[in-house]
mmCIF file of C-alpha atoms in Angstrom:
data_model
loop_
_atom_site.group_PDB
_atom_site.id
_atom_site.type_symbol
_atom_site.label_atom_id
_atom_site.label_comp_id
_atom_site.label_asym_id
_atom_site.label_seq_id
_atom_site.Cartn_x
_atom_site.Cartn_y
_atom_site.Cartn_z
ATOM 1 C CA MET A 10 -7.825 14.511 -16.728
ATOM 2 C CA PHE A 11 -6.111 11.643 -18.582
ATOM 3 C CA GLU A 12 -2.755 11.486 -20.324
ATOM 4 C CA ALA A 13 -1.046 8.553 -22.016
ATOM 5 C CA ARG A 14 1.809 7.153 -19.924
ATOM 6 C CA ALA A 15 5.027 6.128 -21.635
ATOM 7 C CA LEU A 16 6.326 2.706 -20.629
ATOM 8 C CA PRO A 17 9.963 1.627 -20.389
ATOM 9 C CA ASP A 18 10.850 -1.419 -22.443
ATOM 10 C CA ARG A 19 10.742 -3.803 -19.462
ATOM 11 C CA LEU A 20 7.121 -2.823 -18.773
ATOM 12 C CA ALA A 21 6.110 -2.728 -22.416
ATOM 13 C CA SER A 22 7.324 -6.306 -22.740
ATOM 14 C CA VAL A 23 5.106 -7.410 -19.813
ATOM 15 C CA ARG A 24 2.136 -5.639 -21.364
ATOM 16 C CA ASP A 25 2.783 -7.225 -24.745
ATOM 17 C CA ALA A 26 3.099 -10.678 -23.169
ATOM 18 C CA HIS A 27 -0.016 -10.520 -20.977
ATOM 19 C CA ALA A 28 -2.317 -7.738 -22.169
ATOM 20 C CA PRO A 29 -1.393 -6.601 -25.696
ATOM 21 C CA GLY A 30 -3.192 -3.477 -26.811
ATOM 22 C CA VAL A 31 -3.939 -2.204 -23.306
ATOM 23 C CA ARG A 32 -3.571 1.551 -22.926
ATOM 24 C CA VAL A 33 -2.046 3.114 -19.821
ATOM 25 C CA LEU A 34 -3.269 6.500 -18.648
ATOM 26 C CA ASP A 35 -2.074 8.847 -15.917
ATOM 27 C CA CYS A 36 -4.969 10.483 -14.074
ATOM 28 C CA GLU A 37 -4.827 14.140 -13.114
ATOM 29 C CA ARG A 38 -6.930 13.678 -9.975
ATOM 30 C CA ASP A 39 -7.114 10.909 -7.411
ATOM 31 C CA PHE A 40 -10.273 8.844 -7.152
ATOM 32 C CA GLU A 41 -11.863 5.682 -5.831
ATOM 33 C CA THR A 42 -14.659 5.821 -8.383
ATOM 34 C CA LEU A 43 -14.550 8.226 -11.303
ATOM 35 C CA PRO A 44 -17.419 10.734 -11.411
ATOM 36 C CA PRO A 45 -19.839 9.653 -14.184
ATOM 37 C CA ALA A 46 -18.958 12.573 -16.479
ATOM 38 C CA LEU A 47 -15.244 11.779 -16.285
ATOM 39 C CA ALA A 48 -15.885 8.089 -16.844
ATOM 40 C CA GLU A 49 -17.823 8.962 -19.983
ATOM 41 C CA ASP A 50 -14.899 11.137 -21.112
ATOM 42 C CA LEU A 51 -12.882 7.954 -21.453
ATOM 43 C CA GLY A 52 -15.033 7.257 -24.490
ATOM 44 C CA LEU A 53 -13.034 9.915 -26.325
ATOM 45 C CA LEU A 54 -9.845 7.907 -25.770
ATOM 46 C CA VAL A 55 -11.061 4.413 -26.638
ATOM 47 C CA ASP A 56 -12.997 2.743 -29.434
ATOM 48 C CA SER A 57 -16.041 1.845 -27.330
ATOM 49 C CA LEU A 58 -17.499 1.609 -23.825
ATOM 50 C CA GLU A 59 -19.407 -1.388 -22.481
ATOM 51 C CA PRO A 60 -20.487 -0.978 -18.837
ATOM 52 C CA ALA A 61 -20.358 -4.032 -16.605
ATOM 53 C CA SER A 62 -23.764 -5.208 -15.428
ATOM 54 C CA TYR A 63 -24.832 -7.891 -12.955
ATOM 55 C CA PRO A 64 -28.236 -9.031 -11.635
ATOM 56 C CA ALA A 65 -29.512 -6.998 -8.695
ATOM 57 C CA ALA A 66 -30.576 -10.300 -7.112
ATOM 58 C CA TRP A 67 -26.902 -11.094 -6.468
ATOM 59 C CA LEU A 68 -26.671 -8.247 -3.938
ATOM 60 C CA PRO A 69 -27.962 -8.090 -0.358
ATOM 61 C CA GLU A 70 -30.630 -5.467 0.194
ATOM 62 C CA ASP A 71 -28.226 -3.365 2.276
ATOM 63 C CA ALA A 72 -25.329 -3.523 -0.202
ATOM 64 C CA PRO A 73 -23.250 -0.328 -0.382
ATOM 65 C CA THR A 74 -24.557 2.201 -2.892
ATOM 66 C CA LEU A 75 -21.396 2.076 -5.001
ATOM 67 C CA LEU A 76 -21.644 -1.708 -5.322
ATOM 68 C CA ALA A 77 -25.267 -1.445 -6.440
ATOM 69 C CA ARG A 78 -24.251 1.182 -8.976
ATOM 70 C CA TYR A 79 -21.425 -0.955 -10.305
ATOM 71 C CA ALA A 80 -23.783 -3.921 -10.718
ATOM 72 C CA SER A 81 -26.287 -1.746 -12.585
ATOM 73 C CA SER A 82 -25.910 -0.653 -16.198
ATOM 74 C CA ASP A 83 -24.212 2.617 -15.142
ATOM 75 C CA LEU A 84 -20.630 3.018 -16.324
ATOM 76 C CA THR A 85 -18.646 2.759 -13.082
ATOM 77 C CA ILE A 86 -14.867 2.978 -13.380
ATOM 78 C CA GLY A 87 -12.878 2.300 -10.223
ATOM 79 C CA MET A 88 -14.129 0.926 -6.910
ATOM 80 C CA PRO A 89 -12.968 1.057 -3.283
ATOM 81 C CA GLY A 90 -10.068 -1.316 -2.800
ATOM 82 C CA ASP A 91 -8.653 -0.929 -6.314
ATOM 83 C CA GLY A 92 -5.458 0.671 -5.048
ATOM 84 C CA SER A 93 -3.146 3.129 -6.757
ATOM 85 C CA VAL A 94 -3.304 1.424 -10.144
ATOM 86 C CA ALA A 95 -6.649 0.217 -11.465
ATOM 87 C CA TRP A 96 -7.658 -1.557 -14.651
ATOM 88 C CA THR A 97 -10.892 -1.965 -16.545
ATOM 89 C CA ARG A 98 -12.242 -4.030 -19.403
ATOM 90 C CA GLN A 99 -15.330 -1.858 -19.704
ATOM 91 C CA THR A 100 -13.494 -0.078 -22.507
ATOM 92 C CA ASP A 101 -12.151 -1.346 -25.800
ATOM 93 C CA PRO A 102 -9.207 -1.467 -25.633
ATOM 94 C CA PRO A 103 -8.893 -2.116 -21.890
ATOM 95 C CA LEU A 104 -7.287 0.584 -19.766
ATOM 96 C CA VAL A 105 -4.861 0.748 -16.873
ATOM 97 C CA LEU A 106 -5.313 3.929 -14.824
ATOM 98 C CA VAL A 107 -2.489 5.317 -12.693
ATOM 99 C CA LYS A 108 -3.661 7.547 -9.841
ATOM 100 C CA PRO A 109 -1.684 10.555 -8.541
ATOM 101 C CA ARG A 110 -1.321 8.857 -5.160
ATOM 102 C CA VAL A 111 1.616 6.880 -6.592
ATOM 103 C CA GLU A 112 3.692 10.071 -6.500
ATOM 104 C CA GLY A 113 6.481 9.682 -3.983
ATOM 105 C CA SER A 114 6.542 5.893 -4.254
ATOM 106 C CA PRO A 115 9.749 4.278 -5.509
ATOM 107 C CA GLU A 116 9.639 4.036 -9.287
ATOM 108 C CA SER A 117 10.426 0.328 -9.099
ATOM 109 C CA PHE A 118 7.314 -0.255 -6.969
ATOM 110 C CA VAL A 119 5.111 1.752 -9.348
ATOM 111 C CA GLU A 120 6.454 -0.330 -12.222
ATOM 112 C CA PHE A 121 5.582 -3.485 -10.301
ATOM 113 C CA LEU A 122 2.008 -2.242 -9.792
ATOM 114 C CA LEU A 123 1.691 -1.625 -13.532
ATOM 115 C CA ALA A 124 3.157 -5.028 -14.360
ATOM 116 C CA GLU A 125 0.763 -6.618 -11.882
ATOM 117 C CA ALA A 126 -2.177 -4.944 -13.643
ATOM 118 C CA PHE A 127 -1.033 -6.338 -16.991
ATOM 119 C CA VAL A 128 -0.717 -9.835 -15.542
ATOM 120 C CA GLU A 129 -4.185 -9.648 -13.952
ATOM 121 C CA LEU A 130 -5.682 -8.488 -17.238
ATOM 122 C CA GLY A 131 -4.054 -11.449 -18.933
ATOM 123 C CA LEU A 132 -5.727 -13.875 -16.513
ATOM 124 C CA ASP A 133 -9.137 -12.883 -17.861
ATOM 125 C CA VAL A 134 -10.538 -12.769 -14.326
ATOM 126 C CA PRO A 135 -13.561 -10.599 -13.429
ATOM 127 C CA GLU A 136 -12.897 -6.904 -12.944
ATOM 128 C CA HIS A 137 -14.585 -6.908 -9.533
ATOM 129 C CA PHE A 138 -15.385 -9.386 -6.796
ATOM 130 C CA ILE A 139 -19.098 -9.415 -7.660
ATOM 131 C CA GLY A 140 -18.186 -11.197 -10.885
ATOM 132 C CA PHE A 141 -16.266 -13.729 -8.786
ATOM 133 C CA PHE A 142 -18.868 -14.448 -6.101
ATOM 134 C CA GLU A 143 -21.903 -13.889 -8.364
ATOM 135 C CA ASP A 144 -25.107 -14.937 -6.567
ATOM 136 C CA SER A 145 -23.094 -16.501 -3.732
ATOM 137 C CA TYR A 146 -22.238 -12.990 -2.509
ATOM 138 C CA ARG A 147 -25.463 -13.217 -0.503
ATOM 139 C CA ASP A 148 -24.075 -16.343 1.170
ATOM 140 C CA LEU A 149 -20.871 -14.493 2.035
ATOM 141 C CA ASP A 150 -22.951 -11.631 3.429
ATOM 142 C CA ARG A 151 -24.727 -14.081 5.736
ATOM 143 C CA ALA A 152 -21.427 -15.638 6.803
ATOM 144 C CA VAL A 153 -19.728 -12.331 7.658
ATOM 145 C CA PRO A 154 -21.279 -10.623 10.729
ATOM 146 C CA LEU A 155 -20.088 -7.143 9.766
ATOM 147 C CA ASP A 156 -21.817 -4.058 8.426
ATOM 148 C CA PRO A 157 -22.214 -3.783 4.611
ATOM 149 C CA ASN A 158 -18.963 -1.859 4.191
ATOM 150 C CA GLY A 159 -17.058 -4.390 6.292
ATOM 151 C CA THR A 160 -18.485 -7.258 4.252
ATOM 152 C CA TYR A 161 -17.496 -5.421 1.075
ATOM 153 C CA GLN A 162 -13.930 -5.041 2.395
ATOM 154 C CA VAL A 163 -13.684 -8.743 3.283
ATOM 155 C CA ALA A 164 -15.079 -9.763 -0.118
ATOM 156 C CA ALA A 165 -12.642 -7.507 -1.958
ATOM 157 C CA ALA A 166 -9.768 -8.899 0.121
ATOM 158 C CA LEU A 167 -10.756 -12.520 -0.497
ATOM 159 C CA TYR A 168 -10.944 -11.878 -4.217
ATOM 160 C CA ASP A 169 -7.566 -10.133 -4.173
ATOM 161 C CA GLY A 170 -6.101 -13.146 -2.405
ATOM 162 C CA TRP A 171 -7.563 -15.569 -4.957
ATOM 163 C CA ILE A 172 -6.017 -13.583 -7.798
ATOM 164 C CA GLY A 173 -2.730 -13.444 -5.900
ATOM 165 C CA LEU A 174 -2.588 -17.238 -5.804
ATOM 166 C CA GLN A 175 -2.395 -17.107 -9.592
ATOM 167 C CA THR A 176 -0.210 -14.067 -10.215
ATOM 168 C CA ARG A 177 2.599 -14.925 -7.805
ATOM 169 C CA ALA A 178 3.795 -17.795 -9.977
ATOM 170 C CA VAL A 179 4.287 -15.289 -12.793
ATOM 171 C CA PHE A 180 6.108 -12.849 -10.515
ATOM 172 C CA ALA A 181 8.430 -15.555 -9.205
ATOM 173 C CA ASP A 182 9.496 -16.383 -12.767
ATOM 174 C CA TRP A 183 10.713 -12.828 -13.315
ATOM 175 C CA HIS A 184 13.976 -13.351 -11.420
ATOM 176 C CA ASP A 185 15.624 -14.653 -14.590
ATOM 177 C CA ASP A 186 14.338 -12.330 -17.314
ATOM 178 C CA ARG A 187 12.891 -9.322 -15.438
ATOM 179 C CA PRO A 188 15.072 -9.001 -12.319
ATOM 180 C CA THR A 189 14.158 -5.371 -11.579
ATOM 181 C CA LEU A 190 10.463 -6.192 -11.392
ATOM 182 C CA ALA A 191 11.168 -9.386 -9.451
ATOM 183 C CA ASP A 192 13.205 -7.432 -6.905
ATOM 184 C CA ALA A 193 10.385 -4.905 -6.494
ATOM 185 C CA TRP A 194 7.888 -7.756 -5.942
ATOM 186 C CA GLN A 195 10.150 -9.375 -3.363
ATOM 187 C CA ASP A 196 10.958 -6.096 -1.612
ATOM 188 C CA ALA A 197 7.265 -5.246 -1.254
ATOM 189 C CA GLY A 198 6.701 -8.647 0.304
ATOM 190 C CA THR A 199 9.567 -8.223 2.737
ATOM 191 C CA ARG A 200 8.059 -4.954 3.937
ATOM 192 C CA LEU A 201 4.794 -6.756 4.735
ATOM 193 C CA GLU A 202 6.218 -9.736 6.615
ATOM 194 C CA ASP A 203 6.336 -8.316 10.148
ATOM 195 C CA ARG A 204 2.912 -6.683 9.853
ATOM 196 C CA VAL A 205 1.354 -9.898 8.578
ATOM 197 C CA ALA A 206 3.007 -12.082 11.220
ATOM 198 C CA GLY A 207 1.585 -9.873 13.981
ATOM 199 C CA LEU A 208 -1.992 -9.777 12.693
ATOM 200 C CA PRO A 209 -3.556 -12.244 15.182
ATOM 201 C CA GLN A 210 -2.143 -10.299 18.129
ATOM 202 C CA ALA A 211 -3.174 -6.956 16.624
ATOM 203 C CA VAL A 212 -6.749 -8.197 16.149
ATOM 204 C CA ALA A 213 -6.860 -9.698 19.659
ATOM 205 C CA ARG A 214 -5.695 -6.391 21.181
ATOM 206 C CA GLY A 215 -8.235 -4.409 19.167
ATOM 207 C CA GLU A 216 -5.509 -2.518 17.292
ATOM 208 C CA THR A 217 -6.732 -3.840 13.923
ATOM 209 C CA ASP A 218 -10.267 -4.833 12.995
ATOM 210 C CA PHE A 219 -10.875 -8.118 11.234
ATOM 211 C CA ALA A 220 -11.717 -6.609 7.852
ATOM 212 C CA ASP A 221 -8.438 -4.651 7.794
ATOM 213 C CA ALA A 222 -6.533 -7.752 8.864
ATOM 214 C CA THR A 223 -8.127 -9.800 6.085
ATOM 215 C CA GLU A 224 -7.235 -7.117 3.563
ATOM 216 C CA LEU A 225 -3.585 -7.087 4.616
ATOM 217 C CA ALA A 226 -3.267 -10.876 4.778
ATOM 218 C CA CYS A 227 -4.855 -11.387 1.376
ATOM 219 C CA ALA A 228 -2.675 -8.672 -0.150
ATOM 220 C CA ALA A 229 0.345 -10.630 1.101
ATOM 221 C CA ILE A 230 -0.653 -13.797 -0.746
ATOM 222 C CA LYS A 231 0.679 -12.473 -4.055
ATOM 223 C CA HIS A 232 4.079 -12.027 -2.382
ATOM 224 C CA ALA A 233 4.257 -15.661 -1.199
ATOM 225 C CA ILE A 234 4.521 -14.621 2.461
ATOM 226 C CA GLU A 235 3.731 -17.195 5.148
ATOM 227 C CA LEU A 236 0.387 -16.286 6.719
ATOM 228 C CA PRO A 237 -0.729 -16.866 10.317
ATOM 229 C CA ALA A 238 -3.996 -18.594 11.213
ATOM 230 C CA PRO A 239 -6.798 -18.200 10.278
ATOM 231 C CA PHE A 240 -5.533 -16.640 7.040
ATOM 232 C CA ALA A 241 -3.109 -19.466 6.248
ATOM 233 C CA ALA A 242 -6.107 -21.535 5.127
ATOM 234 C CA LEU A 243 -6.510 -19.138 2.194
ATOM 235 C CA ASP A 244 -2.974 -19.786 0.934
ATOM 236 C CA THR A 245 -3.894 -23.156 -0.566
ATOM 237 C CA ASP A 246 -4.450 -24.870 -3.887
ATOM 238 C CA ALA A 247 -7.934 -25.689 -2.632
ATOM 239 C CA TYR A 248 -8.818 -21.988 -2.550
ATOM 240 C CA ARG A 249 -7.403 -21.437 -6.008
ATOM 241 C CA GLU A 250 -9.422 -24.360 -7.367
ATOM 242 C CA HIS A 251 -12.723 -23.854 -5.549
ATOM 243 C CA GLY A 252 -12.818 -20.057 -5.319
ATOM 244 C CA PRO A 253 -16.067 -18.577 -3.970
ATOM 245 C CA ALA A 254 -17.348 -21.746 -2.285
ATOM 246 C CA TYR A 255 -14.068 -22.130 -0.405
ATOM 247 C CA ALA A 256 -14.002 -18.440 0.576
ATOM 248 C CA ILE A 257 -17.515 -18.621 2.001
ATOM 249 C CA ARG A 258 -16.743 -21.794 3.948
ATOM 250 C CA TRP A 259 -13.586 -20.134 5.301
ATOM 251 C CA ALA A 260 -15.616 -17.118 6.429
ATOM 252 C CA GLU A 261 -18.224 -19.319 8.125
ATOM 253 C CA LYS A 262 -15.621 -21.315 10.050
ATOM 254 C CA THR A 263 -13.507 -18.281 10.908
ATOM 255 C CA PHE A 264 -16.293 -16.126 12.300
ATOM 256 C CA THR A 265 -17.798 -19.076 14.185
ATOM 257 C CA SER A 266 -14.404 -19.630 15.801
ATOM 258 C CA LEU A 267 -14.067 -15.941 16.650
ATOM 259 C CA ALA A 268 -17.530 -15.941 18.258
ATOM 260 C CA ASP A 269 -16.633 -18.993 20.362
ATOM 261 C CA GLU A 270 -13.547 -17.222 21.658
#
């Protein structure tokens, strides 16, 4: 199921700079969340396992089952929204997991995804949005008038955007010493620009729901793309500094405005 992935020197140098000791594994099968038995198998490849655990009181009563499982003492590796490359600190050493879905993607883009994982690990941020919102996730749930899965998607997007506010400064510095990775970062952003610019119209026409639009807009933050309203309010130093409280206030104001329209 898992096989060590060899890294070219340019990626190994990013790992060594931001997340020394991290192991990178290719996964034989695709997944959002690893089946429990396979997650436990990771114990054969690392020194120890320490499942993440959060108070059940932080979750709304109707929270998705996977979120409740992740918050419990069960070892849960991978969650919806993690993308093609996921990382975890529930193992010692930490792991970066590369899913088969990356096959067919340009190698430069895959390398960027791996480099991004190393940078995120180096930030020492929570592995999942529940560690970001903590008990205020209930406040976000009240502010977002969507079903539990939609609220989960918005929360994951907002957290991704907050991390992106921090990682993009690192990516921008790569133009001098890691130009291949910098070009991949910039190219990925260029491919998003038109889609992001048209989000308000797509939502208004019913072609994109608001949770999907939030996910796309927040994913663009790491690429330093100009965002349209109401997402532009997330591309601010205030969001980076105030985190969950700012995100919840943004959600309250945004959905109130949408209801008024």
